[in-house]
Amino acid sequence: MVDVRKIRGGEGLDDINDELDEILDSVVENTRQATEAFFAAYDENPDPKILAAWLQPRAWREIDYVFLLNEQIRRYGLAFERRHITLLAKQSFQEAEHYEMVGRAIESLGGEVPVSAPPQAKPWSDFLWDCLERHPLAAIAAWNCSETSASGSFEPTFKAGERHGFDEVVRIYKQIENDEKFHVGLGRQVLAAYAKTDRDREEILRAMRGMRDIAWKTFTPESVAQARQA
Amino acid sequence: MTTFDSCSLEQASKLLDLVITRLDRVAENVLSIELAAPNGEPLPSWQAGAHIDVLLPGGIVRQYSLCGDPDRTDHWRIGVLRDPCSRGGSIYVHEELKIGGGLTVAGPRNNFGLVDSTRYLFIAGGIGITPIIPMIRAVAGQRKPWTLLYGGRSRRSMAFLDDIALISGGETHIVPQDEFGLLDLDRFLGRYDPATAVYCCGPSPLLNAVEKKCQTWQAGALHLERFAPSEKVATRETGSFEVELARSGRHIVVPPYRSLLDILEENGCQVTNSCRAGICGTCLVRVLSGVPEHNDDVLSRADQEAGEVMLVCVSRAKSDRLVLDL
Ligand SMILES: Cc1cc2nc3c(=O)[nH]c(=O)nc-3n(C[C@H](O)[C@H](O)[C@H](O)COP(=O)(O)OP(=O)(O)OC[C@H]3O[C@@H](n4cnc5c(N)ncnc54)[C@H](O)[C@@H]3O)c2cc1C
Ligand code: FES
Ligand SMILES: [Fe+2]
Ligand SMILES: [Fe+2]
């Protein structure tokens, strides 16, 4: 009934919609598999510290989005309609709330909330900031791919939450899931509204393809194990 | 990227109650309408390419390009084509407007402004001629070279031919399809000339064909305006309506300029939400009776038309009363 990827509000992506959806489907699926693999490993050894470590790059993403969104608005926002500036700022506020909520969950699991980019989140963060330099729509495209990928992580997280009773994490992710629908729809609308030229579309595809290869990686059990060894 | 004129956006949010001073049938199915302020005061200024929003009964809002003379602040002129598939906008304009009657409008707003250029090529299809006429006048006034390519189904259906004939200094190609076939885009767009700004307005197939011809051109060389049926603009937050909450039997009233979601929350109804802007789809509520007025960007057209659900953060009511599954 509601598919935020089919948001109305612009025609700039009409020629590349199919390709974008292919990229997004594949990154959602990779994230789902990575999350399932993580919780399969977690079932064997349900140590809250491991769950906290898994949430750390997630918390970093939330606060990095705040920085990215504000920089996006500062640099390129005045070429957008006012409504889109307001909505991007609203997204930024919600990402700050997510940082706060995920941070609280990490603390309740006995972990530490990151205040600089954890090594596992570094490739993701670097890629987004490069995109922001490259083209006014590239960072939005990259985070749209990353935020869409998160939708693959919700179901396995909720199921594992039932098995292990981490209700607070589930409650937080239910709210984040709602907000993510907004962020994904908004990103797609902004891209469609302001992409005008083939170069715009190429940069959007380039950013999405790049993010496709990065976004799911921090959800894997291997990434968590590496981080805990470091 | 597009830059937006914040000044004109501000002007666009002001409503003006105008009087219809003249109606002329200027071609088959095309009505020219002149509007003035009731007290004869000067109207807000505008520039070639601008349009106004016309507010019609039933919450219908339609855009019409100003096609008169920007120097005349005593009246505005618009030209409206009767759309055979109209949901009510152009039909109402054609059948109900009378000289001396009132019309509420907002604007002017301009997403199709003239850029400075050495030469201009204007391509108009059908009613798409409306924003082009003031553009040609402006360019002719600056004594710059211009070419107009104007196509239509037949000469009888092509509006404002007399006005065009009076503008001097350019090259005009009037191309009724029943006499000469389609516009020869290859001839006029075959070669990219950075010194020529191209402006095109008309039906989608023409715009798509022009866009395709120019796809390798430098960004910004081609300027298009689509007369797409209004989607978003219809969200004038006017008019109150009544809502019955089926589960409790309570009745609440949503006043103008307040969102249904706000009023539900004020009345202790929790509805999941995130964007409060018609984007995320999370505030979906079932409609048990009444006709919603959908203002969101995300429900499918089929769901909107079925009217069985609505997004309460932005949507309102076409009927006086809605019954919601809350
Ligand atoms: C900037 C701008 C300037 C314009 N200037 C002019 C002008 O100068 N002169 C002029 O005549 N028109 C102009 N238009 C078009 C005008 O605003 C109206 O769209 C037009 O008059 C048709 O309105 P309607 O209510 O009669 O028809 P609508 O009911 O809006 O129907 C129009 C077409 O859309 C189809 N349609 C019906 N329902 C939907 C739906 N839910 N979603 C999508 N499509 C649907 C119909 O089949 C029909 O073909 C302009 C539009 C814009 C955006
Ligand atoms: S709250 Fe997002 S569509 Fe209503
Ligand atoms: Fe978030
Ligand atoms: Fe987000």
Short mmCIF file of N, CA, C and O in Angstrom, two decimals, chain B residues 60-169:
data_model
loop_
_atom_site.label_atom_id
_atom_site.label_comp_id
_atom_site.label_asym_id
_atom_site.label_seq_id
_atom_site.Cartn_x
_atom_site.Cartn_y
_atom_site.Cartn_z
N ILE B 60 -10.33 22.68 -5.65
CA ILE B 60 -9.49 22.46 -6.83
C ILE B 60 -8.57 23.68 -7.03
O ILE B 60 -9.04 24.82 -6.98
N VAL B 61 -7.29 23.42 -7.22
CA VAL B 61 -6.34 24.50 -7.50
C VAL B 61 -5.66 24.17 -8.82
O VAL B 61 -5.15 23.07 -9.00
N ARG B 62 -5.68 25.10 -9.77
CA ARG B 62 -5.02 24.85 -11.06
C ARG B 62 -4.11 26.01 -11.40
O ARG B 62 -4.39 27.16 -11.06
N GLN B 63 -3.03 25.70 -12.10
CA GLN B 63 -2.07 26.73 -12.48
C GLN B 63 -2.37 27.22 -13.90
O GLN B 63 -2.63 26.40 -14.78
N TYR B 64 -2.29 28.53 -14.10
CA TYR B 64 -2.41 29.06 -15.45
C TYR B 64 -1.36 30.15 -15.66
O TYR B 64 -1.17 31.03 -14.83
N SER B 65 -0.68 30.04 -16.80
CA SER B 65 0.39 30.98 -17.11
C SER B 65 -0.19 32.34 -17.45
O SER B 65 -1.23 32.43 -18.12
N LEU B 66 0.49 33.39 -17.01
CA LEU B 66 0.07 34.73 -17.37
C LEU B 66 0.52 34.97 -18.81
O LEU B 66 1.70 34.77 -19.14
N CYS B 67 -0.43 35.37 -19.68
CA CYS B 67 -0.06 35.49 -21.09
C CYS B 67 -0.29 36.89 -21.62
O CYS B 67 -0.24 37.13 -22.81
N GLY B 68 -0.55 37.85 -20.70
CA GLY B 68 -0.73 39.23 -21.14
C GLY B 68 0.59 39.99 -21.11
O GLY B 68 1.65 39.41 -21.29
N ASP B 69 0.47 41.29 -20.84
CA ASP B 69 1.63 42.17 -20.88
C ASP B 69 2.09 42.46 -19.44
O ASP B 69 1.33 43.04 -18.67
N PRO B 70 3.32 42.09 -19.09
CA PRO B 70 3.78 42.33 -17.71
C PRO B 70 3.76 43.80 -17.31
O PRO B 70 3.70 44.12 -16.11
N ASP B 71 3.81 44.71 -18.30
CA ASP B 71 3.80 46.14 -17.96
C ASP B 71 2.41 46.63 -17.54
O ASP B 71 2.27 47.70 -16.97
N ARG B 72 1.39 45.87 -17.87
CA ARG B 72 0.03 46.28 -17.50
C ARG B 72 -0.28 45.74 -16.10
O ARG B 72 -0.50 44.55 -15.93
N THR B 73 -0.29 46.63 -15.11
CA THR B 73 -0.60 46.16 -13.75
C THR B 73 -2.10 46.32 -13.43
O THR B 73 -2.54 45.98 -12.35
N ASP B 74 -2.89 46.84 -14.43
CA ASP B 74 -4.32 47.01 -14.17
C ASP B 74 -5.09 45.71 -14.40
O ASP B 74 -6.21 45.56 -13.93
N HIS B 75 -4.52 44.78 -15.17
CA HIS B 75 -5.19 43.49 -15.31
C HIS B 75 -4.18 42.39 -15.67
O HIS B 75 -3.08 42.67 -16.12
N TRP B 76 -4.60 41.16 -15.41
CA TRP B 76 -3.84 39.98 -15.84
C TRP B 76 -4.67 39.23 -16.86
O TRP B 76 -5.89 39.27 -16.83
N ARG B 77 -3.97 38.48 -17.73
CA ARG B 77 -4.70 37.64 -18.68
C ARG B 77 -4.19 36.21 -18.60
O ARG B 77 -2.98 35.99 -18.52
N ILE B 78 -5.10 35.26 -18.61
CA ILE B 78 -4.72 33.86 -18.72
C ILE B 78 -5.50 33.24 -19.88
O ILE B 78 -6.54 33.77 -20.28
N GLY B 79 -4.99 32.15 -20.43
CA GLY B 79 -5.69 31.42 -21.50
C GLY B 79 -5.86 29.99 -21.05
O GLY B 79 -4.89 29.34 -20.69
N VAL B 80 -7.10 29.50 -21.06
CA VAL B 80 -7.36 28.16 -20.50
C VAL B 80 -7.95 27.25 -21.58
O VAL B 80 -8.96 27.57 -22.20
N LEU B 81 -7.29 26.11 -21.75
CA LEU B 81 -7.78 25.10 -22.67
C LEU B 81 -8.77 24.21 -21.94
O LEU B 81 -8.50 23.77 -20.81
N ARG B 82 -9.88 23.89 -22.57
CA ARG B 82 -10.83 22.95 -21.97
C ARG B 82 -10.28 21.54 -22.16
O ARG B 82 -10.10 21.08 -23.28
N ASP B 83 -9.96 20.87 -21.04
CA ASP B 83 -9.39 19.51 -21.11
C ASP B 83 -10.54 18.51 -21.11
O ASP B 83 -11.34 18.49 -20.18
N PRO B 84 -10.66 17.70 -22.18
CA PRO B 84 -11.80 16.78 -22.25
C PRO B 84 -11.82 15.77 -21.09
O PRO B 84 -12.87 15.24 -20.76
N CYS B 85 -10.66 15.50 -20.47
CA CYS B 85 -10.63 14.55 -19.35
C CYS B 85 -10.63 15.27 -18.01
O CYS B 85 -10.20 14.73 -17.00
N SER B 86 -11.06 16.53 -18.01
CA SER B 86 -10.99 17.36 -16.81
C SER B 86 -11.69 16.72 -15.62
O SER B 86 -12.81 16.21 -15.75
N ARG B 87 -11.03 16.81 -14.45
CA ARG B 87 -11.71 16.42 -13.21
C ARG B 87 -12.49 17.60 -12.66
O ARG B 87 -13.01 17.55 -11.57
N GLY B 88 -12.46 18.71 -13.37
CA GLY B 88 -13.28 19.83 -12.91
C GLY B 88 -12.66 21.19 -13.13
O GLY B 88 -13.37 22.18 -13.22
N GLY B 89 -11.34 21.29 -13.22
CA GLY B 89 -10.68 22.60 -13.28
C GLY B 89 -11.05 23.39 -14.53
O GLY B 89 -11.77 24.40 -14.46
N SER B 90 -10.59 22.92 -15.68
CA SER B 90 -10.79 23.71 -16.90
C SER B 90 -12.26 23.71 -17.31
O SER B 90 -12.75 24.68 -17.89
N ILE B 91 -12.99 22.64 -17.00
CA ILE B 91 -14.43 22.61 -17.32
C ILE B 91 -15.15 23.72 -16.55
O ILE B 91 -15.96 24.45 -17.11
N TYR B 92 -14.81 23.85 -15.28
CA TYR B 92 -15.45 24.89 -14.47
C TYR B 92 -15.15 26.25 -15.07
O TYR B 92 -16.04 27.10 -15.23
N VAL B 93 -13.88 26.47 -15.40
CA VAL B 93 -13.48 27.76 -15.96
C VAL B 93 -14.30 28.06 -17.22
O VAL B 93 -14.80 29.17 -17.41
N HIS B 94 -14.46 27.05 -18.06
CA HIS B 94 -15.18 27.28 -19.32
C HIS B 94 -16.68 27.46 -19.13
O HIS B 94 -17.30 28.23 -19.84
N GLU B 95 -17.24 26.74 -18.17
CA GLU B 95 -18.71 26.74 -18.09
C GLU B 95 -19.29 27.71 -17.07
O GLU B 95 -20.41 28.14 -17.22
N GLU B 96 -18.51 28.02 -16.04
CA GLU B 96 -19.12 28.75 -14.93
C GLU B 96 -18.66 30.21 -14.80
O GLU B 96 -19.34 31.00 -14.16
N LEU B 97 -17.50 30.55 -15.33
CA LEU B 97 -17.01 31.92 -15.10
C LEU B 97 -17.83 32.93 -15.89
O LEU B 97 -18.19 32.69 -17.04
N LYS B 98 -18.14 34.05 -15.21
CA LYS B 98 -18.95 35.10 -15.86
C LYS B 98 -18.25 36.45 -15.65
O LYS B 98 -17.63 36.66 -14.60
N ILE B 99 -18.41 37.34 -16.61
CA ILE B 99 -17.86 38.69 -16.44
C ILE B 99 -18.51 39.33 -15.21
O ILE B 99 -19.71 39.22 -15.01
N GLY B 100 -17.69 39.97 -14.39
CA GLY B 100 -18.20 40.59 -13.15
C GLY B 100 -18.11 39.64 -11.96
O GLY B 100 -18.19 40.07 -10.82
N GLY B 101 -17.94 38.36 -12.21
CA GLY B 101 -17.83 37.39 -11.12
C GLY B 101 -16.44 37.44 -10.49
O GLY B 101 -15.52 38.08 -11.01
N GLY B 102 -16.30 36.78 -9.35
CA GLY B 102 -15.01 36.80 -8.64
C GLY B 102 -14.19 35.55 -8.90
O GLY B 102 -14.73 34.51 -9.30
N LEU B 103 -12.88 35.65 -8.68
CA LEU B 103 -12.00 34.48 -8.80
C LEU B 103 -10.84 34.69 -7.81
O LEU B 103 -10.23 35.75 -7.80
N THR B 104 -10.62 33.67 -6.96
CA THR B 104 -9.52 33.78 -6.00
C THR B 104 -8.27 33.15 -6.60
O THR B 104 -8.34 32.03 -7.13
N VAL B 105 -7.17 33.88 -6.55
CA VAL B 105 -5.93 33.35 -7.13
C VAL B 105 -4.78 33.58 -6.15
O VAL B 105 -4.87 34.39 -5.22
N ALA B 106 -3.71 32.82 -6.35
CA ALA B 106 -2.47 33.05 -5.59
C ALA B 106 -1.34 33.20 -6.59
O ALA B 106 -1.36 32.60 -7.65
N GLY B 107 -0.38 33.99 -6.25
CA GLY B 107 0.75 34.15 -7.18
C GLY B 107 1.07 35.59 -7.41
O GLY B 107 0.68 36.41 -6.61
N PRO B 108 1.79 35.88 -8.47
CA PRO B 108 2.38 34.98 -9.46
C PRO B 108 3.65 34.30 -8.96
O PRO B 108 4.29 34.79 -8.03
N ARG B 109 3.95 33.20 -9.60
CA ARG B 109 5.12 32.40 -9.28
C ARG B 109 5.80 32.06 -10.60
O ARG B 109 5.13 31.86 -11.60
N ASN B 110 7.12 31.99 -10.58
CA ASN B 110 7.81 31.76 -11.86
C ASN B 110 8.86 30.68 -11.75
O ASN B 110 9.87 30.84 -11.07
N ASN B 111 8.64 29.55 -12.41
CA ASN B 111 9.66 28.50 -12.49
C ASN B 111 10.21 28.42 -13.91
O ASN B 111 10.83 27.44 -14.28
N PHE B 112 9.92 29.43 -14.73
CA PHE B 112 10.21 29.33 -16.16
C PHE B 112 10.72 30.69 -16.65
O PHE B 112 10.31 31.16 -17.70
N GLY B 113 11.54 31.32 -15.82
CA GLY B 113 11.98 32.68 -16.14
C GLY B 113 12.93 32.74 -17.32
O GLY B 113 13.62 31.77 -17.63
N LEU B 114 12.97 33.90 -17.97
CA LEU B 114 13.87 34.10 -19.12
C LEU B 114 15.29 34.32 -18.64
O LEU B 114 15.52 35.14 -17.75
N VAL B 115 16.24 33.61 -19.21
CA VAL B 115 17.65 33.90 -18.91
C VAL B 115 18.18 34.85 -19.99
O VAL B 115 17.61 34.97 -21.06
N ASP B 116 19.28 35.48 -19.68
CA ASP B 116 19.90 36.38 -20.64
C ASP B 116 20.59 35.54 -21.71
O ASP B 116 21.32 34.60 -21.38
N SER B 117 20.37 35.85 -22.96
CA SER B 117 21.01 35.08 -24.03
C SER B 117 21.15 35.96 -25.26
O SER B 117 20.52 37.01 -25.36
N THR B 118 21.96 35.51 -26.21
CA THR B 118 22.14 36.29 -27.45
C THR B 118 20.94 36.11 -28.36
O THR B 118 20.45 37.05 -28.97
N ARG B 119 20.47 34.84 -28.43
CA ARG B 119 19.35 34.51 -29.31
C ARG B 119 18.39 33.60 -28.55
O ARG B 119 18.79 32.96 -27.57
N TYR B 120 17.15 33.52 -29.05
CA TYR B 120 16.15 32.68 -28.39
C TYR B 120 15.40 31.85 -29.41
O TYR B 120 15.05 32.35 -30.49
N LEU B 121 15.18 30.58 -29.04
CA LEU B 121 14.28 29.73 -29.83
C LEU B 121 13.14 29.32 -28.91
O LEU B 121 13.37 28.73 -27.85
N PHE B 122 11.90 29.67 -29.31
CA PHE B 122 10.73 29.30 -28.52
C PHE B 122 9.97 28.20 -29.25
O PHE B 122 9.69 28.34 -30.45
N ILE B 123 9.65 27.14 -28.53
CA ILE B 123 8.88 26.05 -29.12
C ILE B 123 7.63 25.86 -28.29
O ILE B 123 7.71 25.59 -27.09
N ALA B 124 6.45 26.03 -28.93
CA ALA B 124 5.20 25.89 -28.19
C ALA B 124 4.32 24.87 -28.87
O ALA B 124 4.23 24.82 -30.10
N GLY B 125 3.68 24.04 -28.08
CA GLY B 125 2.69 23.10 -28.59
C GLY B 125 1.36 23.41 -27.94
O GLY B 125 1.26 23.43 -26.72
N GLY B 126 0.33 23.69 -28.76
CA GLY B 126 -1.02 23.90 -28.23
C GLY B 126 -1.07 25.03 -27.21
O GLY B 126 -0.50 26.10 -27.40
N ILE B 127 -1.74 24.75 -26.08
CA ILE B 127 -1.93 25.78 -25.05
C ILE B 127 -0.60 26.18 -24.42
O ILE B 127 -0.51 27.20 -23.73
N GLY B 128 0.46 25.41 -24.68
CA GLY B 128 1.80 25.76 -24.19
C GLY B 128 2.30 27.10 -24.72
O GLY B 128 3.35 27.58 -24.30
N ILE B 129 1.54 27.73 -25.61
CA ILE B 129 1.92 29.04 -26.12
C ILE B 129 1.79 30.12 -25.03
O ILE B 129 2.44 31.17 -25.10
N THR B 130 0.95 29.88 -24.01
CA THR B 130 0.63 30.97 -23.06
C THR B 130 1.86 31.60 -22.39
O THR B 130 2.00 32.82 -22.45
N PRO B 131 2.77 30.85 -21.77
CA PRO B 131 3.89 31.54 -21.13
C PRO B 131 4.87 32.11 -22.16
O PRO B 131 5.65 33.02 -21.84
N ILE B 132 4.82 31.55 -23.39
CA ILE B 132 5.79 31.95 -24.41
C ILE B 132 5.51 33.37 -24.94
O ILE B 132 6.44 34.12 -25.25
N ILE B 133 4.22 33.74 -25.00
CA ILE B 133 3.89 35.04 -25.60
C ILE B 133 4.58 36.20 -24.88
O ILE B 133 5.27 37.01 -25.51
N PRO B 134 4.46 36.31 -23.55
CA PRO B 134 5.18 37.41 -22.89
C PRO B 134 6.70 37.29 -23.04
O PRO B 134 7.39 38.32 -23.04
N MET B 135 7.20 36.07 -23.19
CA MET B 135 8.64 35.91 -23.39
C MET B 135 9.06 36.53 -24.71
O MET B 135 10.05 37.26 -24.79
N ILE B 136 8.29 36.24 -25.77
CA ILE B 136 8.64 36.79 -27.09
C ILE B 136 8.58 38.32 -27.02
O ILE B 136 9.46 39.02 -27.53
N ARG B 137 7.53 38.83 -26.37
CA ARG B 137 7.41 40.29 -26.26
C ARG B 137 8.63 40.88 -25.57
O ARG B 137 9.18 41.90 -26.00
N ALA B 138 9.06 40.21 -24.48
CA ALA B 138 10.20 40.73 -23.72
C ALA B 138 11.46 40.73 -24.58
O ALA B 138 12.22 41.71 -24.61
N VAL B 139 11.68 39.64 -25.31
CA VAL B 139 12.89 39.52 -26.12
C VAL B 139 12.84 40.50 -27.29
O VAL B 139 13.84 41.17 -27.60
N ALA B 140 11.65 40.62 -27.90
CA ALA B 140 11.50 41.56 -29.02
C ALA B 140 11.75 42.99 -28.52
O ALA B 140 12.37 43.80 -29.21
N GLY B 141 11.30 43.26 -27.28
CA GLY B 141 11.51 44.59 -26.69
C GLY B 141 12.99 44.89 -26.52
O GLY B 141 13.42 46.05 -26.59
N GLN B 142 13.79 43.86 -26.30
CA GLN B 142 15.25 44.06 -26.16
C GLN B 142 15.95 44.02 -27.52
O GLN B 142 17.18 44.04 -27.60
N ARG B 143 15.17 43.89 -28.58
CA ARG B 143 15.69 43.82 -29.96
C ARG B 143 16.70 42.68 -30.14
O ARG B 143 17.72 42.84 -30.81
N LYS B 144 16.41 41.57 -29.51
CA LYS B 144 17.28 40.40 -29.70
C LYS B 144 16.62 39.46 -30.69
O LYS B 144 15.39 39.40 -30.78
N PRO B 145 17.42 38.71 -31.45
CA PRO B 145 16.82 37.80 -32.43
C PRO B 145 16.09 36.63 -31.77
O PRO B 145 16.56 36.09 -30.79
N TRP B 146 14.90 36.30 -32.29
CA TRP B 146 14.13 35.19 -31.76
C TRP B 146 13.44 34.43 -32.87
O TRP B 146 13.16 34.98 -33.94
N THR B 147 13.19 33.16 -32.60
CA THR B 147 12.45 32.31 -33.52
C THR B 147 11.36 31.62 -32.73
O THR B 147 11.60 31.14 -31.62
N LEU B 148 10.15 31.60 -33.30
CA LEU B 148 9.06 30.87 -32.64
C LEU B 148 8.61 29.72 -33.53
O LEU B 148 8.37 29.91 -34.73
N LEU B 149 8.53 28.55 -32.93
CA LEU B 149 8.00 27.38 -33.60
C LEU B 149 6.74 27.01 -32.82
O LEU B 149 6.82 26.64 -31.65
N TYR B 150 5.56 27.19 -33.47
CA TYR B 150 4.30 27.01 -32.73
C TYR B 150 3.46 25.98 -33.47
O TYR B 150 3.05 26.20 -34.60
N GLY B 151 3.25 24.84 -32.82
CA GLY B 151 2.44 23.78 -33.42
C GLY B 151 1.11 23.62 -32.71
O GLY B 151 0.97 23.98 -31.54
N GLY B 152 0.13 23.09 -33.45
CA GLY B 152 -1.18 22.82 -32.85
C GLY B 152 -1.91 21.85 -33.76
O GLY B 152 -1.44 21.57 -34.87
N ARG B 153 -3.05 21.36 -33.29
CA ARG B 153 -3.75 20.35 -34.11
C ARG B 153 -4.22 20.97 -35.43
O ARG B 153 -4.02 20.42 -36.49
N SER B 154 -4.87 22.12 -35.33
CA SER B 154 -5.34 22.80 -36.54
C SER B 154 -5.25 24.30 -36.26
O SER B 154 -5.15 24.71 -35.10
N ARG B 155 -5.32 25.10 -37.32
CA ARG B 155 -5.22 26.55 -37.14
C ARG B 155 -6.31 27.06 -36.19
O ARG B 155 -6.07 27.93 -35.36
N ARG B 156 -7.51 26.46 -36.30
CA ARG B 156 -8.63 26.91 -35.46
C ARG B 156 -8.38 26.66 -33.97
O ARG B 156 -8.93 27.33 -33.12
N SER B 157 -7.56 25.64 -33.68
CA SER B 157 -7.33 25.30 -32.27
C SER B 157 -6.17 26.09 -31.67
O SER B 157 -5.89 25.98 -30.49
N MET B 158 -5.49 26.88 -32.50
CA MET B 158 -4.26 27.54 -32.03
C MET B 158 -4.58 28.95 -31.54
O MET B 158 -4.95 29.82 -32.33
N ALA B 159 -4.39 29.16 -30.23
CA ALA B 159 -4.78 30.43 -29.62
C ALA B 159 -3.72 31.51 -29.84
O ALA B 159 -2.54 31.21 -30.03
N PHE B 160 -4.18 32.75 -29.81
CA PHE B 160 -3.32 33.94 -29.77
C PHE B 160 -2.49 34.17 -31.03
O PHE B 160 -1.43 34.80 -30.98
N LEU B 161 -2.96 33.64 -32.19
CA LEU B 161 -2.21 33.87 -33.44
C LEU B 161 -2.16 35.37 -33.76
O LEU B 161 -1.14 35.86 -34.26
N ASP B 162 -3.26 36.10 -33.45
CA ASP B 162 -3.28 37.54 -33.74
C ASP B 162 -2.24 38.28 -32.90
O ASP B 162 -1.54 39.17 -33.39
N ASP B 163 -2.15 37.92 -31.63
CA ASP B 163 -1.17 38.57 -30.76
C ASP B 163 0.24 38.35 -31.29
O ASP B 163 1.07 39.26 -31.28
N ILE B 164 0.49 37.13 -31.73
CA ILE B 164 1.84 36.79 -32.20
C ILE B 164 2.18 37.59 -33.46
O ILE B 164 3.30 38.09 -33.61
N ALA B 165 1.17 37.72 -34.34
CA ALA B 165 1.43 38.43 -35.60
C ALA B 165 1.85 39.88 -35.34
O ALA B 165 2.54 40.49 -36.17
N LEU B 166 1.45 40.43 -34.19
CA LEU B 166 1.77 41.84 -33.91
C LEU B 166 3.19 42.04 -33.36
O LEU B 166 3.66 43.16 -33.24
N ILE B 167 3.86 40.94 -32.97
CA ILE B 167 5.20 41.10 -32.40
C ILE B 167 6.22 41.08 -33.53
O ILE B 167 6.23 40.17 -34.35
N SER B 168 7.07 42.10 -33.56
CA SER B 168 7.94 42.23 -34.73
C SER B 168 9.37 41.78 -34.42
O SER B 168 9.72 41.53 -33.27
N GLY B 169 10.14 41.66 -35.46
CA GLY B 169 11.58 41.47 -35.31
C GLY B 169 12.04 40.04 -35.27
O GLY B 169 13.23 39.78 -35.24
#
